[in-house]
XYZ file of C-alpha atoms in Angstrom:
110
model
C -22.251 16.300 -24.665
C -21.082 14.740 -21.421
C -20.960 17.488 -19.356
C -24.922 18.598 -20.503
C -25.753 14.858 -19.674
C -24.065 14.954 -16.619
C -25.698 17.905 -15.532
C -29.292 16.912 -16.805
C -28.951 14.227 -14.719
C -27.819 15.981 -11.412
C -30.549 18.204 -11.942
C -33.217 15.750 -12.080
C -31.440 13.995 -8.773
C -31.826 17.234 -7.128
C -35.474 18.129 -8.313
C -35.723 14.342 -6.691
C -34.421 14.541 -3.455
C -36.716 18.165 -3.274
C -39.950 16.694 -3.940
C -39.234 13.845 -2.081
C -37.409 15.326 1.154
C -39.113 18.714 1.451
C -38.856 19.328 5.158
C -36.747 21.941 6.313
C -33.931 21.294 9.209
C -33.698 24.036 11.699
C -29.786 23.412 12.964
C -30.031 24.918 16.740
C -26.308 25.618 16.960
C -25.961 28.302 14.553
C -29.408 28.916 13.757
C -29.475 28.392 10.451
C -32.145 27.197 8.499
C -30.622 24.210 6.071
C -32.332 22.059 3.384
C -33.099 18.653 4.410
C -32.124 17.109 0.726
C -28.150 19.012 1.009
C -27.626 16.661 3.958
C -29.399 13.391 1.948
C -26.679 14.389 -1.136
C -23.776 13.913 1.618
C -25.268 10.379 2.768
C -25.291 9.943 -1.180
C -21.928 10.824 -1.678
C -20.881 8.987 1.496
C -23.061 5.829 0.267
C -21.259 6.336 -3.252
C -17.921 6.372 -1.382
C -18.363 2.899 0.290
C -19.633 1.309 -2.919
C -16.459 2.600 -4.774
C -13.727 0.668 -1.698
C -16.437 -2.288 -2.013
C -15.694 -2.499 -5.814
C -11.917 -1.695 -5.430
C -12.084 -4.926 -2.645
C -13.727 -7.000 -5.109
C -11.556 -6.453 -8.142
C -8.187 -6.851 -5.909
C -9.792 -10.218 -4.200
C -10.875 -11.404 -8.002
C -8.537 -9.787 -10.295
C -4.908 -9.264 -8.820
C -4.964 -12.848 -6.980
C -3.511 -14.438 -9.882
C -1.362 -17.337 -9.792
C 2.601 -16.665 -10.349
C 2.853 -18.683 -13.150
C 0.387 -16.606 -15.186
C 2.934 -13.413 -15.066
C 5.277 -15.088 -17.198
C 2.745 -16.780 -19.574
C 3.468 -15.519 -22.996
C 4.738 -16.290 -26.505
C 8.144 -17.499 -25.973
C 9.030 -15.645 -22.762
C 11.602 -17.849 -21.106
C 12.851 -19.368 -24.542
C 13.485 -15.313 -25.559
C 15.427 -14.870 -22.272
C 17.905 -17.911 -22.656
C 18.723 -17.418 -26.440
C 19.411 -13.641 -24.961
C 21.743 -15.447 -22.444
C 23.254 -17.689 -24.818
C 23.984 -14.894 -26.971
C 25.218 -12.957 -23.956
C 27.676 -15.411 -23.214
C 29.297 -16.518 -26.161
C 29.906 -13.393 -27.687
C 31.338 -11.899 -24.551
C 31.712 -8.397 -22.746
C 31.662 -6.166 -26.170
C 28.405 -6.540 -26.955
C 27.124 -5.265 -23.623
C 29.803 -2.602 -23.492
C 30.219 -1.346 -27.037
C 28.181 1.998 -27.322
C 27.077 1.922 -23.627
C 26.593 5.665 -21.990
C 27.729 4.314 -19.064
C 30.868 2.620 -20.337
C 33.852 4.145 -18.679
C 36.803 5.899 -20.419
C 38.986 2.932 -18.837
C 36.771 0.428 -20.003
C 36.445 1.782 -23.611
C 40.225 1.859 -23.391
C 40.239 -2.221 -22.704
């Protein structure tokens, strides 16, 4: 359903730029004889171009721009990371190392 819709509407952009840009280029170098709307769909697609990097400007100027603080704004974020800590610390080296792939046959050994 897209794709017909997208191509309905193409269509009637062409039919468009016909009836409204019916002269007929004559391009001297290689004498060919070129549709005056083909080269109004570049400027289109050139026009469409520069409003896409305008919108990508305006969303990294409003959007991205954040304040530091609001990256670790969350339930519980820094109270999570220092019971993880806590727990780290007291309980010791065997918790991190029990089961680890990357334990080595010395340390398992210990």
């Amino acid at each position: 359903m897209n794709l017909f819709l997208y191509l309905i509407i193409q269509l009637i952009i062409h039919l468009w730029l016909l009836i409204k840009y019916p002269i007929i280029i004559i391009c001297k170098f290689s004498k060919m004889i070129i549709p005056y709307y083909s080269i109004i769909l570049q400027e289109k697609r050139l026009l469409l171009r520069e409003a896409f990097k305008i919108s990508d400007l305006f969303y990294w100027n409003n959007f991205i721009n954040i304040p530091p603080y609001c990256a670790s704004i969350g339930p519980n974020t820094s109270e999570t990371t220092v019971i993880s800590f806590i727990r780290m610390f007291i309980e010791g080296p065997e918790v991190s190392l029990n089961g680890s792939p990357t334990v080595s046959p010395t340390t398992a050994a210990l």
